[in-house]
Short mmCIF file of C-alpha atoms and ligand atoms in Angstrom, two decimals:
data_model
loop_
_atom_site.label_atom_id
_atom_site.label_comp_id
_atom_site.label_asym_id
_atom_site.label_seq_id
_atom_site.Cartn_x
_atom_site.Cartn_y
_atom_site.Cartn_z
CA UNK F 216 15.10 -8.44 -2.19
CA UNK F 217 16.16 -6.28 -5.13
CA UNK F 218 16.96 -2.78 -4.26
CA UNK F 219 16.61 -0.12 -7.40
CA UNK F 220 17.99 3.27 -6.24
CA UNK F 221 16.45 6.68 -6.92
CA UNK F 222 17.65 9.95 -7.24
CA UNK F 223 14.65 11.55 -5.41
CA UNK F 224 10.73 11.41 -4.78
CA UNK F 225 9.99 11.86 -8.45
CA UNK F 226 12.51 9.75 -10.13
CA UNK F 227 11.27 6.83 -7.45
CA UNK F 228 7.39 8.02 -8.92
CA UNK F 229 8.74 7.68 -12.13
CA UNK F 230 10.60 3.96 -11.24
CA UNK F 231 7.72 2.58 -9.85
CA UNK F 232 4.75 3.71 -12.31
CA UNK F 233 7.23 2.20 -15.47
CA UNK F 234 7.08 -1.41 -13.49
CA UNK F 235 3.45 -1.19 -12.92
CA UNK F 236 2.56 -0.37 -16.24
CA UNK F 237 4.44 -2.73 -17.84
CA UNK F 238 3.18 -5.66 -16.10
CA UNK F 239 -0.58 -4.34 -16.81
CA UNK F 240 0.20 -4.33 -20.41
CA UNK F 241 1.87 -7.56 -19.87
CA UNK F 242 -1.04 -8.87 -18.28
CA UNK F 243 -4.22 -6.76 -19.13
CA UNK F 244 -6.21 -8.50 -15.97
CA UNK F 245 -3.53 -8.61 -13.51
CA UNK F 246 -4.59 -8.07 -9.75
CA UNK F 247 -3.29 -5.04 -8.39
CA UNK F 248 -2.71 -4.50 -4.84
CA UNK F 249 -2.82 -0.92 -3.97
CA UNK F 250 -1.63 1.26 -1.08
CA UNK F 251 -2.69 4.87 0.19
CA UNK F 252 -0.17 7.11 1.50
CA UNK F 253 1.91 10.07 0.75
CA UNK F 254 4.21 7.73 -0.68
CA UNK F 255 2.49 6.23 -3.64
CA UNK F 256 1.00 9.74 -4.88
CA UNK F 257 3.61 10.40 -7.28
CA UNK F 258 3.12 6.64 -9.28
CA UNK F 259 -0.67 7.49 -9.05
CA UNK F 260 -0.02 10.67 -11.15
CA UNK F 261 2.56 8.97 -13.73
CA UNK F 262 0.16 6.39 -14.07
CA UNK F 263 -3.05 8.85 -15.16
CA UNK F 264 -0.66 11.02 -16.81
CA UNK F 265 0.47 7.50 -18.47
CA UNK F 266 -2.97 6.62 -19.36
CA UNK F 267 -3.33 10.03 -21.05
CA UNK F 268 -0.77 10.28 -22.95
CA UNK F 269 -0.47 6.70 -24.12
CA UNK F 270 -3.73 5.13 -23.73
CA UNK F 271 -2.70 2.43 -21.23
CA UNK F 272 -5.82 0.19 -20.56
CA UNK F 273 -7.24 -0.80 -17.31
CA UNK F 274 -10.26 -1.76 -18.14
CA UNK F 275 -9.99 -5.47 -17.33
CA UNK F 276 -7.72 -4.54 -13.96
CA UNK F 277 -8.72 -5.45 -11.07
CA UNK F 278 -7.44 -3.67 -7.76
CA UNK F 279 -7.13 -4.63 -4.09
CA UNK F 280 -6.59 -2.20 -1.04
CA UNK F 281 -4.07 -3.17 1.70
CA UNK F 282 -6.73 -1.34 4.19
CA UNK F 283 -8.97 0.99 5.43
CA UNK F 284 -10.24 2.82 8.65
CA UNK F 285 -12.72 1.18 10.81
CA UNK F 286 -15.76 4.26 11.45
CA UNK F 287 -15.06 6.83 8.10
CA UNK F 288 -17.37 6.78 5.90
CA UNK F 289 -16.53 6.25 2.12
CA UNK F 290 -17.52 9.75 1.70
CA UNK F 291 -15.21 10.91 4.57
CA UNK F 292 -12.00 12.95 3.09
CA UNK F 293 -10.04 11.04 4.92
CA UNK F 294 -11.16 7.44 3.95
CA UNK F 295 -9.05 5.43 2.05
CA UNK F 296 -12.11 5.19 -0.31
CA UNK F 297 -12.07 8.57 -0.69
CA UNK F 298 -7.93 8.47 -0.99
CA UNK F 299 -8.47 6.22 -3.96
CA UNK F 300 -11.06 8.01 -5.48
CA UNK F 301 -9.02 11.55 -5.82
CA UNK F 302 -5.65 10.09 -6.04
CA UNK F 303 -6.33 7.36 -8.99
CA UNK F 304 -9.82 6.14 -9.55
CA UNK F 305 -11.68 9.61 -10.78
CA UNK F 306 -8.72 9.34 -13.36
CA UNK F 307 -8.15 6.11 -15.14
CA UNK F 308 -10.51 3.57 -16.71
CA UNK F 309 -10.67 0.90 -13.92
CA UNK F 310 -13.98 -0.64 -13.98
CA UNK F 311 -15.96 0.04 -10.54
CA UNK F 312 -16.98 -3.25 -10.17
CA UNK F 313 -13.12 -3.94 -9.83
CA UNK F 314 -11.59 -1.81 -7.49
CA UNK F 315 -11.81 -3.34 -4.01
CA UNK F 316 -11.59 -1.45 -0.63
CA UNK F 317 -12.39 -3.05 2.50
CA UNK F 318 -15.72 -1.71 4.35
CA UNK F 319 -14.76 0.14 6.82
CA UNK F 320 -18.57 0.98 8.28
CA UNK F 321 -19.37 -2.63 8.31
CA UNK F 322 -21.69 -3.91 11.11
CA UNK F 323 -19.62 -6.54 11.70
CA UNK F 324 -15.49 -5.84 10.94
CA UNK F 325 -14.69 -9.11 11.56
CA UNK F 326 -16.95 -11.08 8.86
CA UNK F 327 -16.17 -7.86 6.68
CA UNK F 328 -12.21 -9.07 7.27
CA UNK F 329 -12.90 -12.25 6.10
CA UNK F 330 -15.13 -11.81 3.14
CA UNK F 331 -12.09 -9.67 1.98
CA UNK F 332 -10.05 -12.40 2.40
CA UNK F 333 -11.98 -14.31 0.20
CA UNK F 334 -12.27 -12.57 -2.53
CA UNK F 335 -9.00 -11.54 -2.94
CA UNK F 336 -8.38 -15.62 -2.89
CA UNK F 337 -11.44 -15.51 -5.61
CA UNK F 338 -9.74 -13.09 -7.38
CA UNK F 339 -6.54 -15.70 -7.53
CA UNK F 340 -4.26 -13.49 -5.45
CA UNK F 341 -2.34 -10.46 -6.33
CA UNK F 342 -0.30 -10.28 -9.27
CA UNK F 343 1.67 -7.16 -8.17
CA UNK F 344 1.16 -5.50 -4.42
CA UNK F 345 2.70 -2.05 -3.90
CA UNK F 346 3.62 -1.10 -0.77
CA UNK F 347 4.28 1.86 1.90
CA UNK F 348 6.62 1.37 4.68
CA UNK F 349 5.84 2.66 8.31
CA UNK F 350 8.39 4.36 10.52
CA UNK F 351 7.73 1.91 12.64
CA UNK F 352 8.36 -0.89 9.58
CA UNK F 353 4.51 -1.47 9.40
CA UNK F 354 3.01 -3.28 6.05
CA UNK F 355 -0.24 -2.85 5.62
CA UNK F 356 -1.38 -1.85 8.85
CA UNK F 357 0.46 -4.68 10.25
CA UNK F 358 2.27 -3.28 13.35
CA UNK F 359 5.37 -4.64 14.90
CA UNK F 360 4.46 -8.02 16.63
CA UNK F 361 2.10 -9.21 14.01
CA UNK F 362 2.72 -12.74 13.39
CA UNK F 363 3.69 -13.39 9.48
CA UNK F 364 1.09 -15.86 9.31
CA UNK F 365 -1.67 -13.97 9.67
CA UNK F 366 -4.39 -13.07 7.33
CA UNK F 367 -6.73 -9.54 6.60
CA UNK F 368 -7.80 -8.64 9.78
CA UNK F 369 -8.56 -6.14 12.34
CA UNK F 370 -5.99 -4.07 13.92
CA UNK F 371 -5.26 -1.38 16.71
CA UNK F 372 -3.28 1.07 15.32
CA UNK F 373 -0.23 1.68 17.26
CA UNK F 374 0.10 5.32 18.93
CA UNK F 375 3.25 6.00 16.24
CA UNK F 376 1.15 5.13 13.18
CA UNK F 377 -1.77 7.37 14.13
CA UNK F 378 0.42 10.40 15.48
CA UNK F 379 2.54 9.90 12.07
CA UNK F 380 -1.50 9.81 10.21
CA UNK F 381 -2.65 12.96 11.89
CA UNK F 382 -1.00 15.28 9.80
CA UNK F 383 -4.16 14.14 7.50
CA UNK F 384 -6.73 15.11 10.25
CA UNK F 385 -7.81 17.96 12.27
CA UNK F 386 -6.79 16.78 15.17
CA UNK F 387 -4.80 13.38 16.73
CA UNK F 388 -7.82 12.44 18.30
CA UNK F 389 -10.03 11.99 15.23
CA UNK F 390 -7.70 9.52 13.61
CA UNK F 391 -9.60 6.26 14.50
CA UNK F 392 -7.43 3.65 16.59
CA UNK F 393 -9.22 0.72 14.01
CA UNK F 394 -8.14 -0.52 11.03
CA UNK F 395 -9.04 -3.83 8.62
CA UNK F 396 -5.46 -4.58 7.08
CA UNK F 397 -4.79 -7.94 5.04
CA UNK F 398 -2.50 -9.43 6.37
CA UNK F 399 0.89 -10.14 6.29
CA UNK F 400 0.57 -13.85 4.93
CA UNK F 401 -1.52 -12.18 1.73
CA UNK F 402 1.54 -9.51 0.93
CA UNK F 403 3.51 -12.54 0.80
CA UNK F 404 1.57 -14.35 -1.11
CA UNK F 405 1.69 -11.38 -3.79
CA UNK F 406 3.53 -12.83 -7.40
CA UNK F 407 5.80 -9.24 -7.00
CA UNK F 408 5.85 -6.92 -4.17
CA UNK F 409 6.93 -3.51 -5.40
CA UNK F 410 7.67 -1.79 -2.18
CA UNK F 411 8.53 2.35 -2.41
CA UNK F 412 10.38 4.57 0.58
CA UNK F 413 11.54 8.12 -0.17
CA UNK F 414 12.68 10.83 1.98
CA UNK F 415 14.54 11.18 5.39
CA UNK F 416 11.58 9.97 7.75
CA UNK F 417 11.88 6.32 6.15
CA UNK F 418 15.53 6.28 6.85
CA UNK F 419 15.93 4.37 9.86
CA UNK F 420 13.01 1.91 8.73
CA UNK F 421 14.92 1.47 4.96
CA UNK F 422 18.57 0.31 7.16
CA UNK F 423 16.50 -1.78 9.65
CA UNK F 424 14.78 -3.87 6.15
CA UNK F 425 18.35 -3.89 4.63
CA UNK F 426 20.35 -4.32 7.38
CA UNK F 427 18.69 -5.88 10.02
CA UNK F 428 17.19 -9.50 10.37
CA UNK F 429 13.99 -10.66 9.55
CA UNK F 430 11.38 -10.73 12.97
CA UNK F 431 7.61 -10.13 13.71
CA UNK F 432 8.69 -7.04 15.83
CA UNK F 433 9.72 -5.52 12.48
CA UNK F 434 7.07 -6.44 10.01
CA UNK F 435 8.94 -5.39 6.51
CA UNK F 436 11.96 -8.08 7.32
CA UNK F 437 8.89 -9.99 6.09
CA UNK F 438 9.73 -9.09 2.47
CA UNK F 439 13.16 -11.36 2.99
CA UNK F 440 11.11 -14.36 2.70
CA UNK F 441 9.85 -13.35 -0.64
CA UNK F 442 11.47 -14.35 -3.60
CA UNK F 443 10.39 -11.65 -5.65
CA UNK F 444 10.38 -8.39 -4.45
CA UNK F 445 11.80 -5.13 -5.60
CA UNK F 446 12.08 -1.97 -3.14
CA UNK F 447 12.57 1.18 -4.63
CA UNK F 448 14.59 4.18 -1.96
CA UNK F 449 15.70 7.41 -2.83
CA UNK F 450 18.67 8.74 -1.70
CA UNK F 451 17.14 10.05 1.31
CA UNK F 452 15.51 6.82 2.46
CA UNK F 453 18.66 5.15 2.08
CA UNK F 454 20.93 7.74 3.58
CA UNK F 455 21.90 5.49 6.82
CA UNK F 456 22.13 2.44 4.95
CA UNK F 457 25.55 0.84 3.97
CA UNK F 458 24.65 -0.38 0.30
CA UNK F 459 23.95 2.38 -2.23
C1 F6R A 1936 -1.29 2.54 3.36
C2 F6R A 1936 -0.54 1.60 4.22
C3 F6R A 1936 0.59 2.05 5.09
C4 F6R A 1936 1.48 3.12 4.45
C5 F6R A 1936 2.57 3.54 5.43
C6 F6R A 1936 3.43 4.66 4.87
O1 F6R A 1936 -2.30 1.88 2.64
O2 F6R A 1936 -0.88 0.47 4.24
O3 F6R A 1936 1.37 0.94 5.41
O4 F6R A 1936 2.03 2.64 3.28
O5 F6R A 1936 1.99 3.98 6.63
O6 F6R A 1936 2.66 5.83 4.74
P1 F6R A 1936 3.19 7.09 3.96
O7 F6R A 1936 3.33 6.71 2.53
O8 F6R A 1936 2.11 8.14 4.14
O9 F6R A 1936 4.49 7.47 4.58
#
């Protein structure tokens, strides 16, 4: 893994947004895998700001999403639909036909799981995959014990992850305990994984990735088996770690 340190939320923004748009221009059809998140807000604005001030292109981009609620409709505020919609999509010139979400309404989640799975194999796989990390050291929403070989599927959310997602909702108990989440075998199977933490909340996950050795019960160690992915950590992140 190759660690780029930031200075702070913005400067990480600012990190991440440069490598992303660089390897669209590089590669004007690239696959991009997108996260939601708090985290990735920041990038999403450099890159519209980006795209207005310098034209950058997206119209032959196509994007994959890690994941998305089972029961929320698209139109719900707090789908990841929706997420994608107000945070990027509303902004930039990504054609509809190419941004990707899985259904999270679906009659059946499982078949919906695994026509996702295809396509993003149809696609040719992701050229880039940004990432979130969980306090917990989720991917995805690939909670601790997930085996590394698995594929986009259907998850329970673990009690942490939806307690640390209710700050989004009402109340805890509207945050829905379902998920579809490709999987960890598809992150790795990413050409780059660009993977972002800032602030002191992601501390103890940033020094267990760095630190600590790669296992199931912490899915980010995943990334070690990678051999080309970049995290970017601001100070705070990476306030308990040794290397800085
Ligand atoms: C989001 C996702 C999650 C988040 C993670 C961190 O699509 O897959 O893994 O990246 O939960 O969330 P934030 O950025 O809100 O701290």
């Amino acid at each position: 893994m190759n660690l780029l340190i930031a200075d702070n939320y913005d400067e990480m923004s600012r990190m991440a947004a440069e490598i992303l748009i660089n390897e669209v221009k590089a590669n004007p059809s690239i696959v991009l895998g997108l996260a939601t998140g708090s985290t990735p807000v920041g990038m999403y604005k450099q890159l519209i700001q980006d795209h207005r001030s310098n034209g950058t292109d997206y119209s032959q981009v196509q994007t994959v999403n890690l994941d998305e609620y089972i029961g929320l409709e698209k139109t719900d505020p707090n789908s990841y639909f929706r997420f994608m919609q107000e945070n990027l999509f509303k902004f930039i010139n990504i054609a509809e036909e190419k941004r990707h979400i899985p259904n999270g309404t679906a009659v059946d989640p499982h078949a919906e799981a695994e026509r996702y799975d295809h396509l993003v194999q149809q696609l040719g796989g992701i050229d880039l995959q940004v990432l979130g990390i969980g306090q917990n050291g989720h991917i995805g929403f690939n909670e601790p014990g997930t085996p590394f070989s698995i594929r986009t599927h259907i998850v329970n959310l673990a009690d942490s992850t939806r307690r640390a997602n209710a700050r989004f909702f009402d109340k805890f108990e509207q945050v829905p305990e379902h998920a579809i989440t490709m999987g960890i075998a598809n992150i790795l199977e990413s050409r780059h994984i660009l993977l972002l933490a800032s602030g002191a909340s992601k501390a103890d996950s940033i020094k267990r990735l760095m630190e600590g050795d790669i296992s199931e019960i912490f899915p980010a160690s995943a990334l070690k088996l990678h051999k080309n992915a970049t995290i970017i950590a601001d100070q705070q992140a990476l306030q308990l770690t040794q290397i800085k």
